[in-house]
Structures are given as structure tokens and as C-alpha cells.
Amino acid sequence: MRSGTHYSAGHSMYSLAKKLLFTLSGEAAHQLALESLDAAAHLRLIKPFVEPMLQAPVQVMGLTFPNAVGLAAGLDKNADHLNSLGQLGFGFIEVGTVTPRPQPGNPKPRLFRIPEQEAIINRMGFNNKGLNHLLAQVQKRRYSGLLGINLGKNLTTPVDRAVDDYLLGLEGVYPQADYITVNISSPNTPGLRSLQYGEALKDLLKPLKEAQARLADFHQRYVPLVVKVAPDMNDEELHSLAATLRELKLDGVIATNTTLDKSAVAGLKHGDEQGGLSGRPLTEASCLITRKLTEALEGELPIIGVGGIFSAEDAVERIKAGASLIQLYTGFIYRGPGLISECAEAIAAIND
Ligand SMILES: Cc1cc2nc3c(=O)[nH]c(=O)nc-3n(C[C@H](O)[C@H](O)[C@H](O)COP(=O)(O)O)c2cc1C
């Protein structure tokens, strides 16, 4: 059972912090929240206010996840906040997207909150400090939980040479990661999403699977390779994608990234900003893609469900749609760390 005092103290602290943070611009608020979290961790102030990590182990991709709720990619792009985020009770954390070379991303402002719909539009554009920085951070981590590392390509690398960047990323992170994500679904790197389909997908994934086999042999450790997909797919695209993932024996799929469908936020402040939409408006679309992928993959690849998960009910529905694990991003921003144990407990209850 949830211990009332800890939960409510942590919860009201979060409500207050959120009120203050939401007065700042989107990106400044994110940055300040992460820095405050680091400071709180440093002062050993996190543990008294959050639930201890729920232990409800799930076996997926040959790994034992202590619980089914992870942090999605993009909040800690450089693995700079791994130690403090690692104290919040997530069953796993995914860092990145990291590109081989550092890059600034798009000009600011590039992150917009739409509170009326509990949504965010972002067009960050893979701002990150590059592979070497991320590796240095990961190597000196104190976080001992499961770590996913999410790979992308630099803006200046042509789409038809994208494989070069993913190979560099794969080789670099292989010894450090528990699983590795090939992110080909960000809407903010021109042409990236075209890699999700047809021959382009095969031409990308085949060399990556070959490299994975070589690296597994060399390091004597098999690190699962998963692909992160967009929610904006028609049925034909989804079936062709699923067939390729099965044929090439990918180890899993993360569904989904942000959507380009902004109909839910039309007319609202920032509703017409360019970029990908996340949060509440994505719940149904992501869940539907998960359900369709479950069918198309026929159990051959596990699914990590992400997109618009804001409550225990959303988490349970995603698992019932066929996901083995879930991830949080926008729900975590709007609801706070209490959402982690809420979802983990609900999933544990159905898995029992
Ligand atoms: C500000 C922001 C930055 C993101 N950056 C990344 C990223 O670098 N790589 C990635 O794979 N997904 C990224 N995402 C997508 C999330 O990981 C997640 O797939 C998506 O937001 C849907 O989940 P949500 O509705 O819970 O936020 C980002 C999302 C947001 C809001």
C-alpha cells in the first residue's frame, strides 16, 4: 500500500514546485527542475519524499526489469542527471538521443507547454553534447539500474548516410548499455522518419544487426537493439515495418515518439507551433499503434509502450494493448514522480 504521509508530502512538494516552474518558459523550467533534482539528490533529500522503488520484476529481452515503468528518452539527453533521476523509482532509464558529434539543436524557443491539454510541443532537434560526453557521464554513474541509450544521427549527416552515425553510436555505447534504441522517429530531424519504411529501413537495420552480433562476440555480452517508431503511420506502413523488424530479428520496439497531428491543440496558445506533440492528446493514438503492432508482431518482439500515459488506468490499458514495459515523459512532467509508483503498482497488480 502507498504510505500516505510520504506520498502526500512528496505530492504537495511537487504541486508547489510545479506552480513555480510552470511560470517559467518551457525549456528553462525543464532545466531548472533537473538542476533542483540534482541539488536535492546531493542533499539526500529525494529518498524521504518518494516511494521506495516498487519491486515487481518483469523479464523482457533477456533482462530483468525491477518494475515495468521507465523514463523515456529526451529528458536526460546527455546522461547528466542519471544519478538523481535514478532515485525516483523508475524500473529503467533511457538517456539520449545522443548523436556522434555535439550539436546545438534548433534555435530557442523550441519547447512549448499546452496545459489546457496537458501537452507539450517540442522541436528540440537532438540538441546534445555528443557521444563522448554521454559516455563519460555514463561511465562514472552511481545509478546502478537498467540503462537504455538512445541513438540518433547528426543534422549534417545526410539521411542516406545515417547508418554511419548509428554504427558509431552503437559501437560507442555497446559496452555501457543494457539496451540500445535506434531512434528513427523524431519529427525534428529532416528526413529521419523516412528511415522507418521499405528498403531504407532494411538498409539501416541490417548493418546494425551485423554490428550487434560482432560486438556481442567481442564483448561476450548480448545487448538488445530496439527501434523507436512514430505514431503517424497508416496500416500498410505499420505492417511493412513489423515485417522488417521480424525478418531482421530486432529485439524490441518502442511505440511511440511524438505526433505531428496537432488537431487536439488547434486554436490553443502554442497549438500551431512546429514540432512533435506529446502528452494527453497522444494517449489514444499511441495505444492504438501498440495494439496494432502487438497483432502484427505476433509476439515475436516485445513492445515498450510510451505516449500520453498519465495514470494507472493509462498504464494498465497500455499493457493490455500488448506492451511489456511502459515509459513516461510528459505525464511525469505534469503529474510528478508519484506517477511512477502509481503506474508500477497498477501494472504489478495485473501481472500478479
Ligand atoms: C521535450 C521532449 C524531448 C524529447 N526528446 C526525445 C529524444 O531526444 N529522443 C526520443 O527518442 N524521444 C524524445 N522525446 C519523445 C519522448 O521520449 C516520448 O516518446 C514522447 O514524448 C511520447 O511520450 P509522452 O506523451 O509520455 O511524452 C521527447 C519528448 C519531449 C516532450
Short mmCIF file of C-alpha atoms and ligand atoms in Angstrom, two decimals:
data_model
loop_
_atom_site.label_atom_id
_atom_site.label_comp_id
_atom_site.label_asym_id
_atom_site.label_seq_id
_atom_site.Cartn_x
_atom_site.Cartn_y
_atom_site.Cartn_z
CA MET A 1 0.00 0.00 0.00
CA ARG A 2 1.03 3.57 -0.56
CA SER A 3 2.31 5.23 2.60
CA GLY A 4 0.06 8.27 2.93
CA THR A 5 2.48 10.68 4.54
CA HIS A 6 5.37 10.20 2.16
CA TYR A 7 3.16 10.27 -0.86
CA SER A 8 1.24 13.36 0.14
CA ALA A 9 4.34 15.24 1.33
CA GLY A 10 6.10 14.42 -1.93
CA HIS A 11 2.98 15.16 -3.89
CA SER A 12 2.33 18.59 -2.38
CA MET A 13 6.02 19.48 -2.72
CA TYR A 14 5.70 18.62 -6.38
CA SER A 15 2.50 20.69 -6.76
CA LEU A 16 4.22 23.71 -5.29
CA ALA A 17 7.37 23.22 -7.35
CA LYS A 18 5.23 22.78 -10.47
CA LYS A 19 3.35 26.03 -9.82
CA LEU A 20 6.66 27.86 -9.62
CA LEU A 21 8.24 26.05 -12.55
CA PHE A 22 5.28 26.49 -14.85
CA THR A 23 5.69 30.27 -14.58
CA LEU A 24 8.99 29.89 -16.45
CA SER A 25 9.32 29.25 -20.16
CA GLY A 26 9.18 25.57 -21.12
CA GLU A 27 12.83 24.80 -21.57
CA ALA A 28 14.06 26.97 -18.69
CA ALA A 29 11.61 25.18 -16.39
CA HIS A 30 12.84 21.76 -17.50
CA GLN A 31 16.43 22.76 -16.93
CA LEU A 32 15.72 24.25 -13.50
CA ALA A 33 13.70 21.21 -12.46
CA LEU A 34 16.57 18.88 -13.38
CA GLU A 35 19.11 21.08 -11.59
CA SER A 36 16.89 21.24 -8.49
CA LEU A 37 16.56 17.49 -8.58
CA ASP A 38 20.36 17.15 -8.68
CA ALA A 39 20.66 19.53 -5.74
CA ALA A 40 18.03 17.61 -3.78
CA ALA A 41 19.84 14.34 -4.52
CA HIS A 42 23.11 15.89 -3.38
CA LEU A 43 21.49 16.89 -0.08
CA ARG A 44 19.94 13.42 0.24
CA LEU A 45 16.51 15.00 0.10
CA ILE A 46 14.93 12.77 -2.50
CA LYS A 47 14.61 9.45 -0.73
CA PRO A 48 12.47 10.76 2.19
CA PHE A 49 9.92 12.15 -0.26
CA VAL A 50 9.50 9.44 -2.83
CA GLU A 51 8.18 5.93 -2.63
CA PRO A 52 10.90 3.30 -2.48
CA MET A 53 11.27 1.64 -5.88
CA LEU A 54 8.48 -0.84 -6.37
CA GLN A 55 9.93 -4.31 -6.81
CA ALA A 56 7.75 -6.12 -9.31
CA PRO A 57 10.22 -7.77 -11.67
CA VAL A 58 9.44 -8.21 -15.38
CA GLN A 59 11.59 -10.27 -17.75
CA VAL A 60 11.90 -8.67 -21.18
CA MET A 61 14.59 -9.08 -23.88
CA GLY A 62 16.60 -11.30 -21.54
CA LEU A 63 16.77 -8.53 -18.92
CA THR A 64 15.11 -8.41 -15.53
CA PHE A 65 13.45 -5.02 -15.07
CA PRO A 66 12.76 -4.34 -11.37
CA ASN A 67 9.44 -2.79 -12.38
CA ALA A 68 7.75 -2.03 -15.70
CA VAL A 69 7.90 1.78 -15.65
CA GLY A 70 10.80 3.58 -17.31
CA LEU A 71 11.81 7.14 -18.12
CA ALA A 72 11.51 7.87 -21.85
CA ALA A 73 14.33 9.34 -23.91
CA GLY A 74 14.81 13.08 -24.26
CA LEU A 75 14.58 14.28 -20.66
CA ASP A 76 18.18 13.41 -19.91
CA LYS A 77 19.76 13.68 -23.34
CA ASN A 78 23.34 13.76 -22.06
CA ALA A 79 23.10 11.43 -19.04
CA ASP A 80 23.88 14.47 -16.88
CA HIS A 81 21.11 13.73 -14.35
CA LEU A 82 21.21 9.95 -14.19
CA ASN A 83 22.13 9.71 -10.53
CA SER A 84 19.26 11.87 -9.30
CA LEU A 85 16.64 10.61 -11.78
CA GLY A 86 17.73 7.13 -10.72
CA GLN A 87 16.42 7.76 -7.21
CA LEU A 88 12.81 8.32 -8.23
CA GLY A 89 11.77 4.68 -8.54
CA PHE A 90 11.92 4.11 -12.30
CA GLY A 91 12.44 0.48 -13.29
CA PHE A 92 14.77 1.68 -16.07
CA ILE A 93 16.04 4.91 -17.58
CA GLU A 94 16.65 5.73 -21.22
CA VAL A 95 19.16 8.52 -21.91
CA GLY A 96 19.76 10.35 -25.21
CA THR A 97 19.04 10.89 -28.01
CA VAL A 98 22.77 11.19 -28.49
CA THR A 99 24.44 11.90 -31.83
CA PRO A 100 28.10 11.12 -32.63
CA ARG A 101 29.12 14.80 -32.60
CA PRO A 102 27.74 17.51 -30.29
CA GLN A 103 25.12 19.77 -31.90
CA PRO A 104 23.10 22.77 -30.71
CA GLY A 105 19.64 21.70 -31.93
CA ASN A 106 17.09 24.21 -33.18
CA PRO A 107 17.00 27.87 -32.08
CA LYS A 108 15.02 28.63 -28.89
CA PRO A 109 12.18 28.76 -28.09
CA ARG A 110 11.69 25.12 -29.06
CA LEU A 111 9.67 23.63 -26.20
CA PHE A 112 6.09 24.76 -25.51
CA ARG A 113 3.65 23.63 -22.83
CA ILE A 114 -0.05 23.50 -23.62
CA PRO A 115 -1.53 23.00 -20.13
CA GLU A 116 -5.17 23.02 -21.29
CA GLN A 117 -4.49 19.66 -22.95
CA GLU A 118 -1.64 18.53 -20.67
CA ALA A 119 0.52 18.52 -23.76
CA ILE A 120 3.94 19.66 -24.96
CA ILE A 121 5.10 20.60 -28.43
CA ASN A 122 8.85 20.32 -28.93
CA ARG A 123 11.20 20.86 -31.81
CA MET A 124 14.44 20.47 -29.85
CA GLY A 125 16.21 18.88 -32.84
CA PHE A 126 18.57 16.50 -31.00
CA ASN A 127 20.42 19.17 -29.03
CA ASN A 128 23.10 17.19 -27.21
CA LYS A 129 26.71 17.25 -26.07
CA GLY A 130 27.75 14.33 -28.26
CA LEU A 131 28.71 10.70 -27.77
CA ASN A 132 31.97 11.24 -25.87
CA HIS A 133 30.32 13.40 -23.24
CA LEU A 134 27.46 10.94 -22.73
CA LEU A 135 29.89 8.04 -22.42
CA ALA A 136 31.97 9.88 -19.83
CA GLN A 137 28.83 10.57 -17.80
CA VAL A 138 27.60 7.01 -18.09
CA GLN A 139 30.98 5.55 -17.16
CA LYS A 140 31.11 7.47 -13.90
CA ARG A 141 27.47 6.90 -12.94
CA ARG A 142 26.42 5.82 -9.48
CA TYR A 143 22.99 4.78 -10.81
CA SER A 144 23.01 1.00 -10.78
CA GLY A 145 19.67 0.34 -12.51
CA LEU A 146 18.96 -0.69 -16.08
CA LEU A 147 20.09 1.81 -18.71
CA GLY A 148 18.84 2.27 -22.25
CA ILE A 149 20.85 4.50 -24.58
CA ASN A 150 19.01 6.14 -27.48
CA LEU A 151 20.92 6.88 -30.68
CA GLY A 152 20.33 9.43 -33.42
CA LYS A 153 22.11 10.99 -36.35
CA ASN A 154 23.68 14.43 -36.63
CA LEU A 155 21.74 17.03 -38.60
CA THR A 156 24.65 17.47 -41.02
CA THR A 157 24.86 13.75 -41.82
CA PRO A 158 22.82 13.10 -44.97
CA VAL A 159 19.88 10.74 -44.45
CA ASP A 160 21.35 8.24 -46.92
CA ARG A 161 24.50 8.07 -44.73
CA ALA A 162 22.57 7.83 -41.47
CA VAL A 163 23.83 4.30 -40.91
CA ASP A 164 27.36 5.66 -40.37
CA ASP A 165 26.17 7.69 -37.37
CA TYR A 166 24.12 4.85 -35.87
CA LEU A 167 27.10 2.49 -36.23
CA LEU A 168 29.36 4.98 -34.45
CA GLY A 169 26.78 5.28 -31.70
CA LEU A 170 26.27 1.53 -31.41
CA GLU A 171 29.98 0.79 -31.12
CA GLY A 172 30.48 3.58 -28.61
CA VAL A 173 27.65 2.77 -26.24
CA TYR A 174 27.59 -1.02 -26.57
CA PRO A 175 29.73 -1.82 -23.52
CA GLN A 176 27.73 0.56 -21.31
CA ALA A 177 24.10 -0.02 -22.31
CA ASP A 178 21.57 -2.61 -21.17
CA TYR A 179 19.62 -1.98 -24.37
CA ILE A 180 20.16 0.36 -27.30
CA THR A 181 17.46 2.31 -29.13
CA VAL A 182 17.64 3.27 -32.79
CA ASN A 183 15.60 6.44 -32.91
CA ILE A 184 14.27 6.98 -36.42
CA SER A 185 11.04 8.67 -35.38
CA SER A 186 11.91 12.18 -34.25
CA PRO A 187 9.96 14.64 -36.39
CA ASN A 188 12.59 17.34 -35.82
CA THR A 189 15.44 15.99 -37.92
CA PRO A 190 14.51 16.40 -41.59
CA GLY A 191 14.09 13.08 -43.42
CA LEU A 192 14.67 10.92 -40.33
CA ARG A 193 11.22 9.35 -40.33
CA SER A 194 11.69 8.18 -43.93
CA LEU A 195 14.11 5.58 -42.50
CA GLN A 196 11.16 3.75 -40.94
CA TYR A 197 9.93 2.25 -44.19
CA GLY A 198 10.78 -0.07 -47.07
CA GLU A 199 14.31 -0.60 -48.28
CA ALA A 200 15.64 2.36 -46.29
CA LEU A 201 14.70 0.57 -43.07
CA LYS A 202 16.34 -2.69 -44.13
CA ASP A 203 19.47 -0.89 -45.35
CA LEU A 204 19.75 0.76 -41.95
CA LEU A 205 18.92 -2.14 -39.66
CA LYS A 206 20.82 -4.94 -41.40
CA PRO A 207 24.29 -3.46 -40.83
CA LEU A 208 23.28 -2.55 -37.29
CA LYS A 209 22.23 -6.13 -36.53
CA GLU A 210 25.51 -7.39 -38.04
CA ALA A 211 27.48 -4.96 -35.90
CA GLN A 212 25.49 -6.05 -32.84
CA ALA A 213 26.46 -9.69 -33.50
CA ARG A 214 30.15 -8.74 -33.84
CA LEU A 215 30.04 -6.63 -30.70
CA ALA A 216 28.25 -9.35 -28.75
CA ASP A 217 31.01 -11.75 -29.70
CA PHE A 218 33.77 -9.29 -28.88
CA HIS A 219 32.35 -8.19 -25.51
CA GLN A 220 30.85 -11.58 -24.67
CA ARG A 221 27.56 -9.85 -23.88
CA TYR A 222 24.40 -9.54 -25.97
CA VAL A 223 22.84 -6.08 -25.79
CA PRO A 224 19.30 -5.90 -27.24
CA LEU A 225 18.67 -3.49 -30.10
CA VAL A 226 15.24 -1.82 -30.31
CA VAL A 227 13.68 0.59 -32.77
CA LYS A 228 11.61 3.63 -31.73
CA VAL A 229 8.72 4.41 -34.05
CA ALA A 230 6.33 7.26 -34.75
CA PRO A 231 2.59 7.17 -34.10
CA ASP A 232 1.87 8.69 -37.51
CA MET A 233 1.71 5.51 -39.58
CA ASN A 234 -1.02 4.04 -41.72
CA ASP A 235 -1.79 0.32 -41.57
CA GLU A 236 0.26 -0.52 -44.63
CA GLU A 237 3.32 1.27 -43.21
CA LEU A 238 2.83 -0.42 -39.86
CA HIS A 239 2.63 -3.90 -41.38
CA SER A 240 5.66 -3.37 -43.59
CA LEU A 241 7.62 -2.05 -40.58
CA ALA A 242 6.56 -5.01 -38.44
CA ALA A 243 7.55 -7.49 -41.16
CA THR A 244 11.04 -5.99 -41.40
CA LEU A 245 11.53 -5.95 -37.63
CA ARG A 246 10.59 -9.63 -37.52
CA GLU A 247 12.68 -10.58 -40.54
CA LEU A 248 15.79 -8.88 -39.19
CA LYS A 249 15.16 -10.11 -35.65
CA LEU A 250 15.19 -6.81 -33.86
CA ASP A 251 14.90 -7.29 -30.11
CA GLY A 252 12.05 -4.90 -29.40
CA VAL A 253 10.16 -1.82 -30.46
CA ILE A 254 9.34 1.41 -28.63
CA ALA A 255 5.94 2.82 -29.59
CA THR A 256 5.70 5.77 -29.82
CA ASN A 257 7.51 9.03 -30.34
CA THR A 258 5.63 12.36 -30.61
CA THR A 259 2.92 13.02 -33.20
CA LEU A 260 2.62 15.54 -35.99
CA ASP A 261 -1.18 15.53 -35.63
CA LYS A 262 -1.95 18.75 -33.75
CA SER A 263 -5.73 18.72 -34.18
CA ALA A 264 -6.21 18.28 -30.41
CA VAL A 265 -4.45 21.56 -29.67
CA ALA A 266 -5.71 23.64 -32.60
CA GLY A 267 -6.68 27.13 -31.50
CA LEU A 268 -4.85 26.92 -28.16
CA LYS A 269 -1.86 29.05 -27.25
CA HIS A 270 1.24 27.48 -28.89
CA GLY A 271 -1.06 24.91 -30.56
CA ASP A 272 0.29 25.75 -34.00
CA GLU A 273 3.99 25.64 -33.12
CA GLN A 274 6.09 23.38 -35.32
CA GLY A 275 7.36 20.15 -33.78
CA GLY A 276 6.11 16.95 -32.22
CA LEU A 277 3.14 16.83 -29.85
CA SER A 278 3.27 14.70 -26.70
CA GLY A 279 1.10 14.15 -23.64
CA ARG A 280 -2.64 13.69 -23.25
CA PRO A 281 -3.56 14.10 -26.93
CA LEU A 282 -1.25 11.19 -27.74
CA THR A 283 -2.71 8.60 -25.34
CA GLU A 284 -5.20 7.06 -27.73
CA ALA A 285 -3.05 7.15 -30.87
CA SER A 286 -0.06 5.55 -29.13
CA CYS A 287 -2.24 2.89 -27.56
CA LEU A 288 -3.80 2.06 -30.91
CA ILE A 289 -0.38 1.70 -32.57
CA THR A 290 0.68 -0.57 -29.70
CA ARG A 291 -2.41 -2.72 -30.19
CA LYS A 292 -1.84 -3.00 -33.96
CA LEU A 293 1.86 -3.72 -33.54
CA THR A 294 1.07 -6.43 -31.00
CA GLU A 295 -1.06 -8.12 -33.60
CA ALA A 296 1.39 -7.64 -36.47
CA LEU A 297 4.42 -8.79 -34.48
CA GLU A 298 2.62 -11.90 -33.22
CA GLY A 299 4.60 -11.91 -30.00
CA GLU A 300 8.00 -12.12 -31.74
CA LEU A 301 9.19 -8.75 -30.41
CA PRO A 302 8.27 -7.12 -27.11
CA ILE A 303 6.84 -3.61 -27.14
CA ILE A 304 7.74 -0.74 -24.85
CA GLY A 305 4.64 1.48 -24.76
CA VAL A 306 5.06 5.26 -24.44
CA GLY A 307 2.89 8.25 -25.26
CA GLY A 308 0.35 10.05 -23.13
CA ILE A 309 0.49 7.82 -20.05
CA PHE A 310 -0.88 9.96 -17.19
CA SER A 311 -2.47 7.50 -14.77
CA ALA A 312 -2.63 3.93 -13.50
CA GLU A 313 -5.53 3.33 -15.91
CA ASP A 314 -3.48 4.51 -18.90
CA ALA A 315 -0.62 2.24 -17.80
CA VAL A 316 -2.88 -0.78 -17.45
CA GLU A 317 -4.52 -0.11 -20.79
CA ARG A 318 -1.12 0.04 -22.50
CA ILE A 319 -0.10 -3.30 -21.00
CA LYS A 320 -3.43 -4.78 -22.05
CA ALA A 321 -2.77 -3.45 -25.57
CA GLY A 322 0.30 -5.67 -25.59
CA ALA A 323 3.17 -3.61 -24.16
CA SER A 324 5.57 -5.43 -21.83
CA LEU A 325 7.00 -2.23 -20.36
CA ILE A 326 5.99 1.43 -20.42
CA GLN A 327 7.82 4.74 -20.37
CA LEU A 328 6.80 8.18 -19.12
CA TYR A 329 7.78 11.66 -20.23
CA THR A 330 5.06 14.32 -20.45
CA GLY A 331 2.89 12.66 -17.79
CA PHE A 332 5.90 12.74 -15.47
CA ILE A 333 6.32 16.49 -16.10
CA TYR A 334 2.64 17.25 -15.41
CA ARG A 335 1.97 14.76 -12.61
CA GLY A 336 5.36 14.41 -10.92
CA PRO A 337 7.26 11.45 -9.55
CA GLY A 338 4.17 9.98 -7.80
CA LEU A 339 3.07 8.75 -11.23
CA ILE A 340 5.93 6.23 -11.35
CA SER A 341 4.83 4.11 -8.39
CA GLU A 342 1.17 4.64 -9.28
CA CYS A 343 1.73 3.04 -12.69
CA ALA A 344 4.17 0.40 -11.44
CA GLU A 345 1.75 -0.77 -8.75
CA ALA A 346 -1.17 -0.96 -11.17
CA ILE A 347 0.85 -2.99 -13.66
CA ALA A 348 2.15 -5.27 -10.91
CA ALA A 349 -1.46 -5.89 -9.86
CA ILE A 350 -2.47 -7.12 -13.34
CA ASN A 351 0.70 -9.17 -13.75
CA ASP A 352 0.02 -10.96 -10.43
C1 LIG B 1 10.88 17.86 -24.81
C2 LIG B 1 10.90 16.47 -25.38
C3 LIG B 1 12.09 15.97 -25.89
C4 LIG B 1 12.14 14.68 -26.41
N1 LIG B 1 13.34 14.19 -26.88
C5 LIG B 1 13.40 12.92 -27.34
C6 LIG B 1 14.64 12.37 -27.78
O1 LIG B 1 15.67 13.02 -27.73
N2 LIG B 1 14.63 11.10 -28.25
C7 LIG B 1 13.50 10.32 -28.30
O2 LIG B 1 13.57 9.17 -28.72
N3 LIG B 1 12.32 10.81 -27.87
C8 LIG B 1 12.25 12.08 -27.40
N4 LIG B 1 11.05 12.58 -26.95
C9 LIG B 1 9.83 11.72 -27.06
C10 LIG B 1 9.51 11.01 -25.76
O3 LIG B 1 10.54 10.12 -25.39
C11 LIG B 1 8.18 10.22 -25.90
O4 LIG B 1 8.37 9.19 -26.87
C12 LIG B 1 7.02 11.09 -26.35
O5 LIG B 1 7.09 12.36 -25.74
C13 LIG B 1 5.67 10.45 -26.02
O6 LIG B 1 5.53 10.20 -24.65
P1 LIG B 1 4.79 11.22 -23.63
O7 LIG B 1 3.46 11.57 -24.21
O8 LIG B 1 4.72 10.47 -22.33
O9 LIG B 1 5.68 12.41 -23.53
C14 LIG B 1 10.97 13.87 -26.42
C15 LIG B 1 9.77 14.38 -25.91
C16 LIG B 1 9.72 15.66 -25.38
C17 LIG B 1 8.43 16.20 -24.84
#
